[in-house]
XYZ file of C-alpha atoms in Angstrom:
267
model
C 55.450 80.065 269.672
C 54.742 79.837 266.260
C 56.487 75.685 266.325
C 53.791 74.854 268.945
C 51.086 76.246 267.544
C 51.807 74.350 264.518
C 52.145 71.804 266.342
C 48.968 71.871 268.309
C 46.841 72.440 265.485
C 48.291 69.135 263.766
C 47.335 67.032 267.084
C 43.583 68.334 266.762
C 43.397 67.431 262.823
C 45.140 64.567 263.594
C 42.706 63.341 266.411
C 39.398 64.841 264.331
C 40.565 63.093 261.215
C 41.248 59.561 262.949
C 38.120 59.643 264.287
C 35.865 60.550 261.475
C 37.769 57.904 258.703
C 36.679 55.751 262.395
C 33.067 57.223 261.179
C 32.854 57.161 258.002
C 34.494 53.593 257.553
C 31.927 51.640 260.200
C 29.791 49.870 257.743
C 33.283 47.948 257.250
C 33.650 46.633 260.250
C 30.398 44.198 259.336
C 30.261 44.275 255.719
C 34.369 44.625 254.689
C 36.469 42.103 253.988
C 40.353 42.125 256.101
C 41.755 44.174 253.399
C 39.007 46.651 252.911
C 39.403 47.404 256.634
C 43.229 47.496 256.116
C 42.922 50.103 253.726
C 41.507 52.436 256.243
C 44.797 52.346 257.521
C 46.909 52.738 254.538
C 44.343 56.439 254.041
C 44.866 57.954 257.507
C 48.636 56.970 256.990
C 48.361 59.193 253.786
C 46.303 61.388 255.413
C 48.308 62.047 258.253
C 51.681 62.306 256.110
C 49.901 64.814 254.099
C 49.140 67.269 257.764
C 52.336 66.841 258.676
C 54.282 68.184 255.469
C 50.791 70.821 255.479
C 51.129 71.969 259.174
C 54.301 71.014 260.597
C 56.894 71.052 257.935
C 57.506 67.834 258.388
C 57.889 66.293 254.876
C 59.004 62.360 254.449
C 61.344 60.337 252.497
C 60.632 55.995 251.857
C 64.250 54.530 250.438
C 64.315 50.556 249.467
C 60.933 49.886 248.810
C 62.808 47.549 245.979
C 64.041 45.793 248.933
C 60.560 44.203 250.201
C 59.860 41.279 248.725
C 56.221 40.004 247.771
C 53.981 37.656 250.044
C 55.483 36.337 253.199
C 57.859 38.373 255.006
C 59.023 39.810 258.795
C 59.234 43.184 258.779
C 61.495 44.175 261.868
C 61.004 48.432 262.251
C 63.205 50.891 264.351
C 60.547 52.428 266.661
C 60.920 56.164 267.647
C 57.537 57.861 267.135
C 53.859 57.182 266.500
C 54.804 58.442 262.932
C 56.394 54.443 262.687
C 52.893 53.336 263.687
C 51.014 54.957 260.863
C 53.269 55.529 257.615
C 54.819 51.466 257.304
C 51.452 49.901 256.663
C 51.090 52.174 253.856
C 53.400 49.981 251.630
C 52.373 46.679 252.170
C 49.161 44.219 251.195
C 47.801 42.776 253.928
C 49.832 43.649 256.849
C 49.687 42.549 261.042
C 51.387 44.376 263.843
C 52.112 42.665 266.623
C 50.819 44.517 269.645
C 49.866 44.503 273.393
C 46.149 43.456 273.830
C 44.854 46.300 276.012
C 44.612 47.899 272.418
C 42.096 45.907 271.076
C 39.900 47.659 273.911
C 39.731 51.022 272.702
C 36.973 52.192 271.936
C 36.116 52.255 267.582
C 40.144 51.894 267.345
C 40.369 48.382 269.208
C 37.389 46.891 266.844
C 39.053 48.131 263.816
C 42.511 46.027 264.802
C 40.163 43.149 265.526
C 38.621 43.424 261.920
C 41.709 43.930 260.369
C 42.974 40.565 261.958
C 46.379 41.987 264.690
C 47.777 40.242 266.580
C 47.371 41.134 269.553
C 49.340 39.845 273.081
C 49.235 39.943 276.440
C 52.373 41.158 277.740
C 51.755 40.432 281.035
C 52.308 36.381 280.390
C 55.773 36.727 279.122
C 57.653 34.207 277.897
C 54.815 31.629 277.940
C 52.859 33.841 274.858
C 55.490 32.766 272.765
C 54.129 29.340 270.958
C 50.824 30.988 270.658
C 52.083 33.580 268.599
C 54.459 31.560 266.819
C 51.590 29.604 266.018
C 49.347 32.985 264.731
C 52.595 34.473 263.117
C 52.857 30.449 261.240
C 48.711 31.029 260.228
C 49.589 34.819 258.860
C 52.806 33.349 256.592
C 49.838 30.674 255.672
C 47.889 32.934 254.049
C 51.376 35.458 252.232
C 50.933 37.441 254.972
C 53.663 40.705 256.311
C 54.208 40.616 260.633
C 55.450 44.289 261.713
C 56.927 43.596 264.133
C 59.524 46.412 266.542
C 62.052 44.464 267.978
C 62.665 46.628 271.015
C 59.045 46.468 271.982
C 58.247 49.894 272.847
C 59.464 52.934 271.464
C 63.009 54.601 272.108
C 63.960 58.014 271.948
C 66.012 58.253 268.343
C 69.956 57.460 269.411
C 69.082 56.024 273.069
C 71.402 52.690 273.687
C 69.116 50.668 271.895
C 66.995 47.351 274.084
C 65.722 44.517 271.628
C 64.095 41.301 272.941
C 64.942 38.086 271.574
C 61.189 37.432 270.709
C 61.583 38.388 267.098
C 64.520 35.838 266.248
C 62.156 32.911 268.011
C 59.411 33.982 265.657
C 62.262 34.072 261.975
C 63.589 31.015 263.727
C 60.398 28.848 264.317
C 58.904 29.659 260.813
C 61.465 30.556 258.649
C 60.247 33.644 257.420
C 62.731 35.740 255.886
C 63.437 39.203 257.382
C 62.984 43.134 256.626
C 65.698 45.296 259.212
C 63.739 49.074 258.840
C 65.422 52.250 259.548
C 64.009 55.462 260.640
C 64.577 58.652 261.685
C 61.337 60.252 262.626
C 61.858 60.323 266.341
C 63.978 63.253 265.973
C 61.206 64.974 264.333
C 57.888 63.499 266.274
C 59.328 62.444 269.361
C 57.634 59.709 271.413
C 55.206 62.044 274.618
C 56.013 64.702 272.947
C 53.637 67.574 271.985
C 55.897 69.189 269.571
C 56.782 68.670 265.816
C 59.866 69.746 264.276
C 60.029 70.057 260.394
C 62.497 68.645 258.340
C 62.188 65.413 256.677
C 61.668 62.330 258.370
C 63.110 58.852 256.786
C 62.576 55.697 256.403
C 64.854 53.114 254.972
C 63.565 49.417 253.395
C 67.253 47.519 253.552
C 67.765 44.063 252.728
C 66.034 40.958 253.737
C 67.917 38.938 255.612
C 67.370 35.346 254.866
C 66.131 32.369 256.742
C 68.331 29.513 257.494
C 70.428 31.373 260.552
C 70.688 30.149 263.846
C 68.238 32.006 265.964
C 71.155 33.954 268.026
C 73.398 34.647 264.549
C 70.290 35.966 263.386
C 69.323 38.611 266.073
C 72.749 39.297 266.060
C 73.216 40.241 262.383
C 69.702 42.367 262.863
C 70.832 44.228 266.102
C 73.536 45.324 263.399
C 71.875 46.235 260.029
C 69.636 48.141 262.418
C 71.549 50.339 264.432
C 73.958 50.371 261.741
C 71.149 51.997 259.453
C 70.039 53.863 262.340
C 73.368 55.727 262.784
C 74.147 56.478 259.162
C 70.017 58.836 259.040
C 70.804 60.595 262.728
C 74.268 61.809 260.769
C 72.845 62.235 258.035
C 69.928 64.935 259.703
C 72.295 66.326 262.525
C 74.616 67.214 259.325
C 71.623 69.133 258.514
C 70.801 71.226 261.844
C 73.180 71.741 264.181
C 69.444 71.777 266.506
C 69.323 68.041 265.762
C 72.650 67.225 266.810
C 72.342 68.406 269.922
C 69.013 66.150 270.212
C 70.662 62.799 269.545
C 73.846 63.545 271.584
C 70.892 64.369 275.271
C 69.310 61.410 273.862
C 72.273 58.779 273.657
C 72.077 59.185 277.277
C 68.507 57.882 277.914
C 68.809 55.148 280.054
C 67.626 51.694 278.985
C 64.306 50.434 280.281
C 63.967 48.139 283.117
C 65.096 44.620 281.802
C 62.366 42.348 281.205
C 63.849 38.923 279.919
C 60.381 36.970 279.809
C 58.432 39.239 277.574
C 56.846 38.370 274.477
C 56.847 41.152 272.422
C 59.240 40.677 270.084
């Protein structure tokens, strides 16, 4: 019951703070440069991490910050939780997510996404959207910006069989950008589509970059190997501290893979 109440209080404050921040920062939509609007994203992340720790008992640990290069880079992260989306921007000065275009139609939130120059794609166009996406990525890297990609395209349960999309390899090959793999375990504590948030320590780790120049398929295999090995290490580390976590991981390993979608281009 206590876990439910703490989680409920957090969600109420989380959404209230999200709306309040967007209202307070409204003038930046008209007068602020892209960087100011992005700072709202970082402030949103820091505020939410504070709420999680002080209400739900969910602390966080960030590892491998020394592996983040300056300037243009692809940041390819595992995606397990809402936690991933607001934590990543805190550590990058000029970021852009690849996101589904439906999000830009959300009142306020979508306006901020557009003003911060995030990359929205129409998943229904599948591979036909890839040339436009690569062109946008090249323009972004020419400005020294960072591109966030979730290579599985959507949130997956922590420990579930992977379901990577080849789009990230095409962007890597066509742009010549280096790639920083990012592993995490946040889905053990704040799963997708879940109200309850467990106490513990959510870990995000930035792995050493993958240099440009690999064949697309060789890169794709290397990225998957690093992401899966790094994630498994974090999952086992958490399971060793809590037997309930171990049970969650074993349950998630039985999760079905998403329906095949070879023509989708979200990376």
